[in-house]
Amino acid sequence: MSDASLYLSAAEELRPNAAQWQAYQSTDHCVVLAGPGSGKTKTMTIKLARILYEDVKAPRGVACITYNNECARELEDRLAALGVEPGKRVFIGTVHSFSLTQILIPYADSLGVGLPAQFQVADTQQKRVALARAYREVIGGAGNPEDFRFGIDFHRRRYLDRTHSSWVNANQQRAALATAYEAALRQAGLIDFDDMPLLALRALVANPWLRSAILAKYPVLAVDEYQDLGTALHRMVLGLCFRTGIRLLAVGDPDQSIYGFVGARPELLRQLSERDDVETVTLGLNYRSGSRIVAVSEYALGEARGYQAVDGASEGTVYFHPVAGIYEAQAEWLFSTLIPDIEARNPDIQRGNIAILYAAAFIGDAVAAAAAAHGFSFVRADTNALYPRSSRIMRWIEQCAHWCCGGWRTGEPRWARIAAVGMRMFSETIASDADRSHFKRGLMDFLWARRDSTLSLAAWLRELDAQILQAPSIGCRAMSDEIAIMRALALRLEGDADLADVTMEQFFGVGQANDRINLSTLHSAKGREFEVVIMFGIDEGRIPRPNPTPNDVIEQRRLFYVGFTRARSEVHVAWSTARPSRFITEVDERIRAEVEGA
């Protein structure tokens, strides 16, 4: 950890904003309700640096839980700039990673939750086998067991107490399938992704000594994007922070909760913020968006929050585009007309600062085809992308590729950081000083010998796996899904004629989005920001989806709002001429009323 002057200097940037400064100064449980573009990550990381320097004595530290690996990576980068590197004193990761690495793996045989000491994390095939067995036991007959997986997983996340009547009464079939599925996994010595927080919560409830052990190691718990993390995490927080004595810093925004389909419950953050023993701070200044975008985004949300652009911010502009034809024709219009207009109006804009956001990946296929036809490079963040943008190991591999493609000359990315992240990912199996020395030496030799941007990515990936990652991945439960992602990419590269000739340079370009237009679902765009946002295909029946429930409409409205608030200077909303989303109609009515009342 470097000189404390880094965080002290950064803290002075918070002082002019009274709410940010209040959050920074708080010494008790604190909930930060952070509107879009309000500087919540900056405030959170500077505060965490202060806590580590001033409040928590080594070897104790801080655990920071966030929604996904991409959020975790941003927190790591921000903290590194303040001289704080993740390590023994600082955990940064998802609730699943925290549950697995800090609770289940260290204490498995002492928790009393039915886990053998050497349990493994089920791979895709093992999960299919367990579900097929559960299906035969509970339903039987013809049918595809995988058709029931989403419902089973939702039920497991939503109804945590298996002794409560709601577990069965909410949906008897799902409860029976979930029980049989979990039993099949346990008989094979396996857990799955959803088991991680569920089993960790049961262990914390049943074992006071475990809560004390977590307190001894991490007297402060920070939770980012609290509204997205669901019931299991909320119950952990209540037990660890309000019964055991761990200090809480929770940051989030209920208005940006868009993951209800995987169990997110934004009301839990609201309930937390209303507790008498919590100091609640609201960050209401938007440093990202122009004042007009801030105003119209509240129309999109359908509720006034009183957010304001900072003094001196540009106005920003919102454009509306009804477009004729099917999505392929509309995508053609994007690249023949709209984006050239944007670039003519903003001659200095880089294409990496333009994002096209849509409701579903199949719409992205049409956009990607049109982009390619017009010679526009792009990077995708949806389920049809080359690989998941939130993958920890793929982000690390991007950094390795960057180093091989010239980073070794410039010192960016730093070699020491690449090695440290690699060892941290595989810390379960790279445990001793000798292991770490062997890994670093092997990785350096491998990358140094491949400082050539024209190398085949497929061959490079296979060699990286065989020479560097295969050994530490054996038995590394925290990385089993990540290794599978990397190997699936290698298979895809080798099996697709259009990808077989991809070079390291091309891969590095995709990874870094070098002047490439961003194509993303609205969900995947959350947490990101761009100069110009194009919300594409915003049709009734897409957002909201067909026959929505009242809760669907509420969450889809929040998704619409999230899309609006990604932009700094321009928002473009495009829809099929005859099918505008009800949210577009409502915003249009609000704008008309505003003009008429002026």
Coordinates of C-alpha atoms in Angstrom, one line a residue:
M1 CA 0.0 0.0 0.0
S2 CA 1.4 3.3 -1.0
D3 CA 1.5 6.7 0.7
A4 CA -1.8 7.8 2.3
S5 CA -1.5 11.1 0.4
L6 CA -3.2 9.4 -2.6
Y7 CA -6.5 9.0 -0.9
L8 CA -6.2 12.2 1.1
S9 CA -5.7 14.2 -2.1
A10 CA -8.6 12.3 -3.8
A11 CA -10.8 13.0 -0.8
E12 CA -10.5 16.8 -1.3
E13 CA -12.4 16.3 -4.6
L14 CA -15.4 15.1 -2.6
R15 CA -15.4 18.1 -0.2
P16 CA -17.3 20.5 -2.5
N17 CA -20.2 18.0 -2.8
A18 CA -21.9 18.0 0.6
A19 CA -23.5 14.6 0.2
Q20 CA -20.3 12.9 -1.0
W21 CA -18.4 14.5 1.9
Q22 CA -21.1 13.3 4.4
A23 CA -20.8 9.7 3.1
Y24 CA -17.0 9.9 3.2
Q25 CA -17.1 11.2 6.8
S26 CA -19.6 8.7 8.1
T27 CA -18.2 6.3 10.8
D28 CA -21.2 4.1 11.4
H29 CA -23.5 2.0 9.2
C30 CA -24.1 4.0 6.1
V31 CA -26.4 3.6 3.1
V32 CA -25.6 5.7 0.0
L33 CA -28.5 6.1 -2.4
A34 CA -26.7 7.1 -5.5
G35 CA -28.5 8.4 -8.6
P36 CA -27.1 7.9 -12.1
G37 CA -23.7 9.6 -12.7
S38 CA -23.5 10.8 -9.1
G39 CA -20.0 9.7 -8.5
K40 CA -20.9 6.7 -6.3
T41 CA -17.9 4.5 -7.2
K42 CA -15.5 7.4 -6.7
T43 CA -17.1 8.1 -3.3
M44 CA -17.1 4.5 -2.3
T45 CA -13.5 3.7 -3.2
I46 CA -12.1 6.8 -1.6
K47 CA -14.0 6.0 1.6
L48 CA -12.8 2.4 1.5
A49 CA -9.2 3.6 1.2
R50 CA -9.7 5.8 4.2
I51 CA -11.2 2.9 6.2
L52 CA -8.1 0.8 5.4
Y53 CA -5.7 3.5 6.3
E54 CA -7.4 4.9 9.4
D55 CA -10.0 2.6 10.8
V56 CA -9.0 -1.0 10.3
K57 CA -5.6 -2.2 11.6
A58 CA -3.7 -4.9 9.7
P59 CA -4.0 -7.8 9.3
R60 CA -7.8 -7.2 9.4
G61 CA -9.4 -5.7 6.3
V62 CA -12.5 -5.0 4.3
A63 CA -14.8 -7.2 2.2
C64 CA -16.4 -5.5 -0.8
I65 CA -19.2 -7.4 -2.5
T66 CA -20.6 -6.3 -5.8
Y67 CA -23.1 -7.6 -8.4
N68 CA -20.8 -9.0 -11.1
N69 CA -17.2 -9.4 -12.1
E70 CA -17.2 -6.2 -14.3
C71 CA -18.2 -4.1 -11.3
A72 CA -15.5 -5.8 -9.2
R73 CA -12.9 -5.1 -11.8
E74 CA -13.8 -1.4 -11.8
L75 CA -13.6 -1.2 -8.0
E76 CA -10.2 -3.0 -8.1
D77 CA -8.9 -0.5 -10.7
R78 CA -10.2 2.5 -8.7
L79 CA -8.7 1.3 -5.5
A80 CA -5.4 0.4 -7.2
A81 CA -5.2 4.1 -8.3
L82 CA -5.5 5.0 -4.6
G83 CA -2.7 2.6 -3.6
V84 CA -4.9 -0.2 -2.5
E85 CA -4.4 -3.6 -4.1
P86 CA -6.7 -6.6 -3.5
G87 CA -5.0 -9.2 -1.4
K88 CA -5.2 -10.7 2.1
R89 CA -6.7 -7.5 3.6
V90 CA -9.1 -6.7 0.8
F91 CA -11.7 -9.0 -0.7
I92 CA -13.4 -7.7 -3.9
G93 CA -15.8 -9.9 -5.7
T94 CA -19.4 -11.1 -6.2
V95 CA -21.6 -12.5 -3.5
H96 CA -21.1 -15.9 -5.0
S97 CA -17.3 -15.5 -4.8
F98 CA -17.5 -14.3 -1.2
S99 CA -19.7 -17.2 -0.2
L100 CA -17.5 -19.7 -1.9
T101 CA -14.0 -18.5 -1.0
Q102 CA -14.6 -16.9 2.4
I103 CA -17.2 -19.3 3.9
L104 CA -17.8 -22.6 2.0
I105 CA -14.2 -23.6 1.0
P106 CA -12.4 -22.7 4.2
Y107 CA -15.0 -24.2 6.6
A108 CA -16.9 -26.8 4.5
D109 CA -16.7 -29.7 6.9
S110 CA -17.6 -27.6 10.0
L111 CA -20.7 -25.8 8.7
G112 CA -23.3 -28.5 9.1
V113 CA -25.0 -27.8 5.8
G114 CA -24.4 -31.2 4.2
L115 CA -21.1 -30.4 2.3
P116 CA -18.2 -32.7 2.1
A117 CA -14.8 -31.1 2.7
Q118 CA -13.8 -31.6 -0.9
F119 CA -17.0 -30.7 -2.7
Q120 CA -16.8 -29.5 -6.3
V121 CA -18.6 -26.9 -8.3
A122 CA -20.8 -28.6 -10.9
D123 CA -20.1 -28.0 -14.6
T124 CA -22.9 -27.7 -17.2
Q125 CA -23.1 -31.4 -17.9
Q126 CA -23.3 -32.3 -14.2
K127 CA -26.1 -29.8 -13.7
R128 CA -28.0 -31.3 -16.6
V129 CA -27.6 -34.8 -15.2
A130 CA -28.9 -33.7 -11.8
L131 CA -31.9 -31.9 -13.2
A132 CA -32.8 -34.8 -15.5
R133 CA -32.8 -37.1 -12.4
A134 CA -35.0 -34.6 -10.5
Y135 CA -37.3 -34.4 -13.4
R136 CA -37.7 -38.2 -13.6
E137 CA -38.4 -38.4 -9.9
V138 CA -40.9 -35.5 -9.7
I139 CA -42.6 -35.3 -13.1
G140 CA -41.6 -38.2 -15.3
G141 CA -42.6 -38.8 -18.9
A142 CA -41.5 -37.0 -22.0
G143 CA -40.3 -33.4 -21.9
N144 CA -37.2 -31.3 -21.6
P145 CA -36.0 -31.0 -18.0
E146 CA -34.0 -27.8 -18.9
D147 CA -37.3 -26.0 -19.6
F148 CA -37.8 -26.0 -15.8
R149 CA -34.4 -24.7 -14.8
F150 CA -35.3 -20.9 -14.8
G151 CA -38.3 -21.5 -12.6
I152 CA -36.4 -23.7 -10.2
D153 CA -33.5 -21.3 -9.8
F154 CA -35.9 -18.4 -9.3
H155 CA -37.8 -20.3 -6.6
R156 CA -34.5 -21.2 -4.8
R157 CA -33.4 -17.6 -4.7
R158 CA -36.7 -16.1 -3.7
Y159 CA -37.8 -18.6 -0.9
L160 CA -34.8 -19.1 1.3
D161 CA -36.4 -20.7 4.4
R162 CA -37.2 -24.3 3.5
T163 CA -39.1 -24.7 6.7
H164 CA -41.6 -21.9 5.9
S165 CA -44.9 -22.8 4.2
S166 CA -44.1 -20.4 1.3
W167 CA -41.4 -22.7 0.1
V168 CA -44.0 -25.3 -0.9
N169 CA -47.1 -23.1 -1.2
A170 CA -45.7 -20.6 -3.7
N171 CA -45.2 -23.4 -6.3
Q172 CA -45.3 -27.0 -5.2
Q173 CA -43.8 -28.4 -8.4
R174 CA -40.8 -26.0 -8.4
A175 CA -40.2 -26.8 -4.7
A176 CA -40.2 -30.5 -5.3
L177 CA -38.0 -30.2 -8.4
A178 CA -35.5 -28.0 -6.5
T179 CA -35.3 -30.3 -3.6
A180 CA -34.7 -33.4 -5.8
Y181 CA -32.2 -31.4 -7.9
E182 CA -30.2 -30.3 -4.9
A183 CA -30.2 -33.9 -3.5
A184 CA -28.8 -35.2 -6.8
L185 CA -26.0 -32.7 -6.7
R186 CA -25.1 -33.5 -3.1
Q187 CA -25.0 -37.2 -3.7
A188 CA -22.4 -36.4 -6.3
G189 CA -20.5 -34.1 -3.9
L190 CA -21.4 -31.0 -6.0
I191 CA -22.9 -27.6 -5.6
D192 CA -24.0 -25.2 -8.3
F193 CA -23.8 -21.4 -8.7
D194 CA -27.0 -20.6 -6.8
D195 CA -26.1 -22.9 -4.0
M196 CA -23.2 -20.7 -3.0
P197 CA -25.0 -17.8 -1.3
L198 CA -27.8 -20.1 -0.2
L199 CA -25.5 -22.5 1.7
A200 CA -23.4 -19.6 3.0
L201 CA -26.5 -18.0 4.5
R202 CA -27.6 -21.2 6.1
A203 CA -24.1 -21.6 7.6
L204 CA -24.0 -18.1 9.0
V205 CA -27.5 -18.5 10.6
A206 CA -26.5 -21.9 12.1
N207 CA -23.0 -21.1 13.4
P208 CA -22.4 -18.0 15.6
W209 CA -18.7 -18.9 15.5
L210 CA -18.6 -18.4 11.8
R211 CA -20.1 -14.9 12.1
S212 CA -17.4 -14.1 14.6
A213 CA -14.7 -15.5 12.3
I214 CA -15.9 -13.2 9.5
L215 CA -15.9 -10.2 11.9
A216 CA -12.4 -11.0 13.0
K217 CA -11.2 -10.9 9.4
Y218 CA -13.4 -8.2 7.9
P219 CA -14.7 -5.7 10.4
V220 CA -16.1 -3.6 7.5
L221 CA -18.4 -4.9 4.8
A222 CA -19.1 -2.8 1.7
V223 CA -21.8 -3.7 -0.8
D224 CA -22.0 -2.1 -4.2
E225 CA -25.2 -2.2 -6.4
Y226 CA -27.1 -3.4 -3.3
Q227 CA -30.4 -3.3 -5.1
D228 CA -29.3 -6.1 -7.5
L229 CA -28.0 -8.6 -5.0
G230 CA -31.2 -10.3 -3.7
T231 CA -32.6 -11.8 -0.6
A232 CA -29.7 -14.1 0.4
L233 CA -27.2 -11.2 0.5
H234 CA -29.7 -9.1 2.5
R235 CA -30.1 -11.7 5.1
M236 CA -26.3 -12.1 5.3
V237 CA -26.0 -8.3 5.9
L238 CA -28.7 -8.3 8.6
G239 CA -26.8 -11.1 10.4
L240 CA -23.3 -10.0 10.0
C241 CA -23.8 -6.2 10.4
F242 CA -26.7 -5.7 12.7
R243 CA -26.3 -8.8 14.9
T244 CA -22.5 -9.5 14.8
G245 CA -21.1 -6.0 14.7
I246 CA -19.5 -5.6 11.2
R247 CA -19.8 -2.1 10.0
L248 CA -21.8 -1.7 6.8
L249 CA -21.3 0.6 3.8
A250 CA -24.1 -0.1 1.2
V251 CA -24.3 1.7 -2.1
G252 CA -27.0 1.5 -4.7
D253 CA -30.1 2.9 -6.4
P254 CA -33.5 1.2 -6.3
D255 CA -34.4 3.0 -9.5
Q256 CA -31.7 1.1 -11.4
S257 CA -32.8 -2.4 -10.2
I258 CA -33.3 -4.3 -13.4
Y259 CA -32.6 -7.9 -12.4
G260 CA -35.9 -9.0 -10.9
F261 CA -35.8 -12.1 -13.1
V262 CA -32.8 -13.4 -11.1
G263 CA -34.2 -12.5 -7.7
A264 CA -33.2 -8.8 -7.2
R265 CA -35.5 -6.9 -4.8
P266 CA -35.0 -3.2 -4.7
E267 CA -37.3 -2.7 -1.8
L268 CA -34.6 -4.3 0.4
L269 CA -32.3 -1.4 -0.1
R270 CA -35.1 1.0 0.7
Q271 CA -35.9 -0.9 3.9
L272 CA -32.2 -0.8 4.9
S273 CA -32.0 3.0 4.2
E274 CA -35.0 3.5 6.6
R275 CA -33.4 1.9 9.6
D276 CA -32.8 4.1 12.7
D277 CA -29.3 2.7 13.1
V278 CA -28.2 3.6 9.6
E279 CA -27.0 6.9 8.3
T280 CA -28.5 7.4 4.8
V281 CA -27.0 9.8 2.3
T282 CA -28.5 10.6 -1.1
L283 CA -26.2 11.6 -4.0
G284 CA -28.4 13.7 -6.3
L285 CA -25.9 15.6 -8.5
N286 CA -25.4 14.0 -11.9
Y287 CA -21.8 14.5 -13.2
R288 CA -22.4 12.5 -16.4
S289 CA -25.4 13.7 -18.3
G290 CA -26.4 17.1 -19.8
S291 CA -29.2 18.9 -18.0
R292 CA -31.8 18.1 -20.6
I293 CA -31.0 14.4 -20.5
V294 CA -31.3 14.5 -16.7
A295 CA -34.7 16.1 -16.9
V296 CA -36.1 13.8 -19.6
S297 CA -34.7 10.7 -17.9
E298 CA -37.0 11.5 -15.0
Y299 CA -39.9 11.5 -17.4
A300 CA -38.7 8.1 -18.5
L301 CA -38.7 6.9 -14.9
G302 CA -42.2 8.3 -14.4
E303 CA -41.3 9.7 -11.0
A304 CA -39.6 12.9 -10.0
R305 CA -36.4 12.4 -8.0
G306 CA -35.1 16.0 -8.1
Y307 CA -31.7 15.0 -9.6
Q308 CA -29.7 17.9 -11.1
A309 CA -26.9 18.2 -13.6
V310 CA -23.8 19.8 -12.1
D311 CA -23.3 23.5 -12.7
G312 CA -21.7 24.2 -16.0
A313 CA -22.8 20.9 -17.6
S314 CA -23.9 21.0 -21.2
E315 CA -27.6 20.8 -21.9
G316 CA -27.5 17.6 -23.9
T317 CA -30.1 16.6 -26.4
V318 CA -32.7 13.9 -26.7
Y319 CA -33.8 12.8 -30.2
F320 CA -36.8 10.6 -31.2
H321 CA -36.8 8.5 -34.4
P322 CA -39.7 6.4 -35.6
V323 CA -38.2 4.1 -38.2
A324 CA -40.0 2.1 -40.9
G325 CA -39.3 -1.6 -41.7
I326 CA -38.1 -4.7 -40.0
Y327 CA -35.1 -4.6 -37.7
E328 CA -32.6 -5.4 -40.5
A329 CA -33.9 -2.3 -42.4
Q330 CA -33.8 -0.2 -39.3
A331 CA -30.2 -1.3 -38.6
E332 CA -29.2 -0.3 -42.1
W333 CA -30.6 3.2 -41.4
L334 CA -28.4 3.3 -38.2
F335 CA -25.2 3.0 -40.2
S336 CA -26.2 4.7 -43.4
T337 CA -27.8 7.8 -41.9
L338 CA -27.9 8.2 -38.1
I339 CA -24.3 7.5 -37.1
P340 CA -22.9 9.5 -40.0
D341 CA -25.1 12.4 -38.8
I342 CA -23.8 12.0 -35.2
E343 CA -20.2 12.0 -36.4
A344 CA -20.8 15.0 -38.6
R345 CA -22.3 16.9 -35.6
N346 CA -19.5 15.7 -33.2
P347 CA -16.3 15.6 -35.4
D348 CA -14.1 14.7 -32.5
I349 CA -16.1 11.8 -31.1
Q350 CA -14.5 8.3 -31.0
R351 CA -16.7 5.5 -32.0
G352 CA -15.9 3.8 -28.7
N353 CA -18.0 6.5 -27.1
I354 CA -21.1 5.6 -29.1
A355 CA -23.4 2.8 -27.8
I356 CA -26.3 1.1 -29.5
L357 CA -28.6 -0.5 -26.8
Y358 CA -31.4 -2.9 -27.5
A359 CA -33.7 -5.2 -25.6
A360 CA -32.6 -8.6 -26.8
A361 CA -29.5 -10.2 -28.4
F362 CA -31.3 -11.2 -31.6
I363 CA -31.8 -7.5 -32.3
G364 CA -28.1 -7.1 -31.8
D365 CA -27.5 -9.7 -34.6
A366 CA -29.3 -7.4 -37.0
V367 CA -27.3 -4.4 -35.8
A368 CA -24.0 -6.3 -36.0
A369 CA -24.7 -7.5 -39.6
A370 CA -25.5 -3.9 -40.7
A371 CA -22.4 -2.6 -38.9
A372 CA -20.2 -5.2 -40.7
A373 CA -21.8 -4.4 -44.1
H374 CA -21.0 -0.7 -43.6
G375 CA -17.4 -1.3 -42.5
F376 CA -18.0 -0.3 -38.8
S377 CA -16.0 -2.2 -36.2
F378 CA -17.9 -3.1 -33.1
V379 CA -17.7 -4.9 -29.7
R380 CA -20.7 -6.7 -28.4
A381 CA -21.9 -7.2 -24.8
D382 CA -24.9 -9.6 -25.1
T383 CA -25.4 -13.3 -25.0
N384 CA -24.3 -13.6 -28.7
A385 CA -21.0 -11.9 -28.0
L386 CA -17.8 -13.9 -28.6
Y387 CA -17.4 -14.2 -24.9
P388 CA -19.1 -12.7 -21.8
R389 CA -17.7 -9.2 -21.1
S390 CA -18.1 -9.8 -17.3
S391 CA -15.8 -12.9 -17.3
R392 CA -12.9 -12.5 -14.9
I393 CA -10.6 -14.8 -16.8
M394 CA -11.4 -13.2 -20.2
R395 CA -10.7 -9.7 -18.8
W396 CA -7.3 -11.1 -17.6
I397 CA -6.6 -12.7 -20.9
E398 CA -7.3 -9.4 -22.6
Q399 CA -4.6 -7.9 -20.4
C400 CA -2.2 -10.6 -21.3
A401 CA -2.9 -10.0 -25.0
H402 CA -2.5 -6.3 -24.5
W403 CA 1.0 -6.9 -23.0
C404 CA 2.0 -9.2 -25.9
C405 CA 0.7 -6.6 -28.5
G406 CA 3.1 -3.9 -27.3
G407 CA 2.2 -3.4 -23.7
W408 CA 5.6 -4.9 -22.8
R409 CA 7.2 -1.8 -24.3
T410 CA 4.9 0.9 -22.7
G411 CA 4.5 -0.7 -19.3
E412 CA 0.7 -0.6 -19.6
P413 CA -0.7 -2.9 -18.4
R414 CA 1.8 -3.5 -15.7
W415 CA 3.3 -6.9 -15.7
A416 CA 3.2 -7.1 -11.9
R417 CA -0.6 -6.4 -12.0
I418 CA -1.2 -9.1 -14.6
A419 CA 0.7 -11.7 -12.5
A420 CA -1.0 -10.6 -9.2
V421 CA -4.5 -10.9 -10.7
G422 CA -3.7 -14.3 -12.2
M423 CA -2.4 -15.6 -8.8
R424 CA -5.4 -14.1 -7.0
M425 CA -7.9 -15.9 -9.4
F426 CA -6.3 -19.2 -8.6
S427 CA -5.4 -18.6 -5.0
E428 CA -7.0 -21.8 -3.9
T429 CA -4.4 -23.8 -5.8
I430 CA -1.5 -21.3 -6.0
A431 CA -1.2 -21.2 -2.3
S432 CA 2.5 -21.3 -1.4
D433 CA 5.5 -19.0 -2.1
A434 CA 6.9 -21.7 -4.3
D435 CA 3.6 -22.0 -6.2
R436 CA 3.5 -18.3 -6.8
S437 CA 7.1 -18.1 -7.9
H438 CA 6.5 -21.0 -10.4
F439 CA 3.4 -19.3 -11.8
K440 CA 5.0 -15.9 -12.3
R441 CA 8.1 -17.4 -13.9
G442 CA 6.0 -19.6 -16.2
L443 CA 3.7 -16.8 -17.2
M444 CA 6.6 -14.4 -17.9
D445 CA 8.4 -16.9 -20.1
F446 CA 5.1 -17.7 -22.0
L447 CA 4.2 -14.1 -22.7
W448 CA 7.8 -12.9 -23.4
A449 CA 8.1 -15.6 -26.1
R450 CA 4.9 -14.5 -27.8
R451 CA 5.4 -10.7 -28.2
D452 CA 3.9 -10.9 -31.7
S453 CA 0.5 -9.3 -32.5
T454 CA 0.1 -11.5 -35.7
L455 CA 0.0 -14.8 -33.8
S456 CA -3.2 -16.9 -34.1
L457 CA -5.5 -16.3 -31.1
A458 CA -6.8 -19.9 -31.2
A459 CA -3.3 -21.3 -31.0
W460 CA -2.2 -18.8 -28.3
L461 CA -5.2 -19.6 -26.2
R462 CA -4.6 -23.4 -26.4
E463 CA -1.0 -22.9 -25.4
L464 CA -1.9 -20.5 -22.6
D465 CA -4.3 -23.1 -21.2
A466 CA -1.9 -26.1 -21.6
Q467 CA 1.2 -24.4 -20.3
I468 CA 0.0 -21.9 -17.7
L469 CA -3.6 -22.5 -16.6
Q470 CA -4.3 -26.2 -16.8
A471 CA -2.3 -27.1 -13.6
P472 CA -3.7 -24.4 -11.3
S473 CA -7.3 -24.9 -12.6
I474 CA -7.3 -28.5 -11.4
G475 CA -9.2 -28.4 -8.1
C476 CA -9.7 -24.6 -8.2
R477 CA -13.4 -24.5 -7.4
A478 CA -13.7 -20.7 -7.6
M479 CA -12.6 -20.8 -11.3
S480 CA -14.3 -23.8 -12.8
D481 CA -17.0 -21.7 -14.6
E482 CA -14.4 -19.3 -15.8
I483 CA -12.1 -21.9 -17.2
A484 CA -15.1 -23.4 -19.1
I485 CA -15.7 -19.9 -20.7
M486 CA -12.1 -19.7 -21.9
R487 CA -12.2 -23.3 -23.3
A488 CA -15.6 -22.7 -25.0
L489 CA -14.0 -19.7 -26.8
A490 CA -11.1 -21.8 -27.9
L491 CA -13.4 -24.4 -29.3
R492 CA -15.5 -21.7 -31.1
L493 CA -12.4 -20.2 -32.6
E494 CA -11.2 -23.5 -33.9
G495 CA -14.7 -24.6 -35.2
D496 CA -15.8 -21.4 -37.0
A497 CA -14.2 -20.7 -40.3
D498 CA -14.9 -17.0 -39.9
L499 CA -13.0 -16.9 -36.7
A500 CA -10.1 -19.3 -37.4
D501 CA -7.8 -16.5 -38.6
V502 CA -8.4 -14.1 -35.8
T503 CA -5.0 -12.7 -34.6
M504 CA -3.9 -11.5 -31.2
E505 CA -4.0 -7.9 -32.5
Q506 CA -7.6 -8.3 -33.6
F507 CA -8.6 -9.9 -30.3
F508 CA -6.9 -7.2 -28.3
G509 CA -8.8 -4.6 -30.4
V510 CA -12.1 -6.3 -29.6
G511 CA -11.2 -6.6 -25.9
Q512 CA -10.2 -3.0 -25.6
A513 CA -13.0 -1.6 -27.8
N514 CA -10.5 0.5 -29.7
D515 CA -12.6 3.0 -31.6
R516 CA -15.3 0.3 -32.0
I517 CA -19.0 1.1 -31.6
N518 CA -20.5 -0.6 -28.6
L519 CA -23.4 -3.0 -29.2
S520 CA -25.1 -4.0 -25.9
T521 CA -28.4 -5.1 -24.4
L522 CA -29.9 -2.5 -22.1
H523 CA -29.2 -4.9 -19.2
S524 CA -25.5 -5.2 -20.0
A525 CA -25.1 -1.5 -20.4
K526 CA -25.9 -0.8 -16.7
G527 CA -23.0 0.8 -14.9
R528 CA -21.4 2.1 -18.1
E529 CA -21.4 5.5 -19.7
F530 CA -21.0 6.8 -23.3
E531 CA -21.0 10.2 -25.0
V532 CA -23.9 9.1 -27.3
V533 CA -26.5 6.5 -26.6
I534 CA -28.8 5.1 -29.3
M535 CA -31.7 3.1 -27.8
F536 CA -32.8 0.9 -30.7
G537 CA -35.9 -1.2 -31.2
I538 CA -37.8 0.4 -28.3
D539 CA -41.1 -1.2 -29.4
E540 CA -44.2 -2.2 -27.5
G541 CA -43.8 -6.0 -27.0
R542 CA -40.0 -5.6 -26.6
I543 CA -39.9 -3.1 -23.8
P544 CA -42.1 -3.9 -22.0
R545 CA -42.3 -7.5 -23.1
P546 CA -45.6 -9.0 -24.3
N547 CA -48.4 -9.4 -21.8
P548 CA -46.4 -7.9 -18.9
T549 CA -47.5 -8.1 -15.3
P550 CA -47.7 -4.9 -13.3
N551 CA -44.3 -5.8 -11.8
D552 CA -42.9 -6.4 -15.2
V553 CA -44.0 -2.9 -16.3
I554 CA -42.3 -1.3 -13.3
E555 CA -39.0 -3.1 -13.9
Q556 CA -39.0 -2.6 -17.6
R557 CA -39.6 1.1 -17.0
R558 CA -36.5 1.1 -14.9
L559 CA -34.6 -0.6 -17.7
F560 CA -35.8 2.2 -20.1
Y561 CA -34.5 4.7 -17.5
V562 CA -31.2 3.0 -17.2
G563 CA -30.7 3.3 -21.0
F564 CA -31.4 7.0 -20.9
T565 CA -29.0 7.7 -18.1
R566 CA -25.9 6.1 -19.8
A567 CA -25.5 9.1 -22.1
R568 CA -23.4 12.3 -21.6
S569 CA -24.4 14.5 -24.5
E570 CA -27.0 12.8 -26.8
V571 CA -29.7 10.2 -26.4
H572 CA -31.4 8.8 -29.5
V573 CA -34.6 6.7 -29.1
A574 CA -35.6 4.7 -32.2
W575 CA -38.6 2.5 -32.6
S576 CA -40.7 0.7 -35.3
T577 CA -43.0 3.4 -36.6
A578 CA -46.3 1.6 -35.8
R579 CA -45.2 0.1 -32.4
P580 CA -43.8 2.8 -30.0
S581 CA -43.2 1.5 -26.5
R582 CA -45.7 2.9 -24.0
F583 CA -42.7 4.5 -22.3
I584 CA -41.9 6.5 -25.4
T585 CA -45.5 7.6 -25.6
E586 CA -45.5 8.7 -22.0
V587 CA -42.2 10.7 -22.4
D588 CA -43.5 12.3 -25.5
E589 CA -46.7 13.4 -23.6
R590 CA -44.7 14.8 -20.8
I591 CA -42.5 16.8 -23.2
R592 CA -45.6 18.1 -25.0
A593 CA -47.2 19.2 -21.7
E594 CA -43.9 20.9 -20.7
V595 CA -43.8 22.9 -24.0
E596 CA -47.5 23.8 -23.8
G597 CA -47.1 25.0 -20.2
A598 CA -44.0 27.1 -21.0

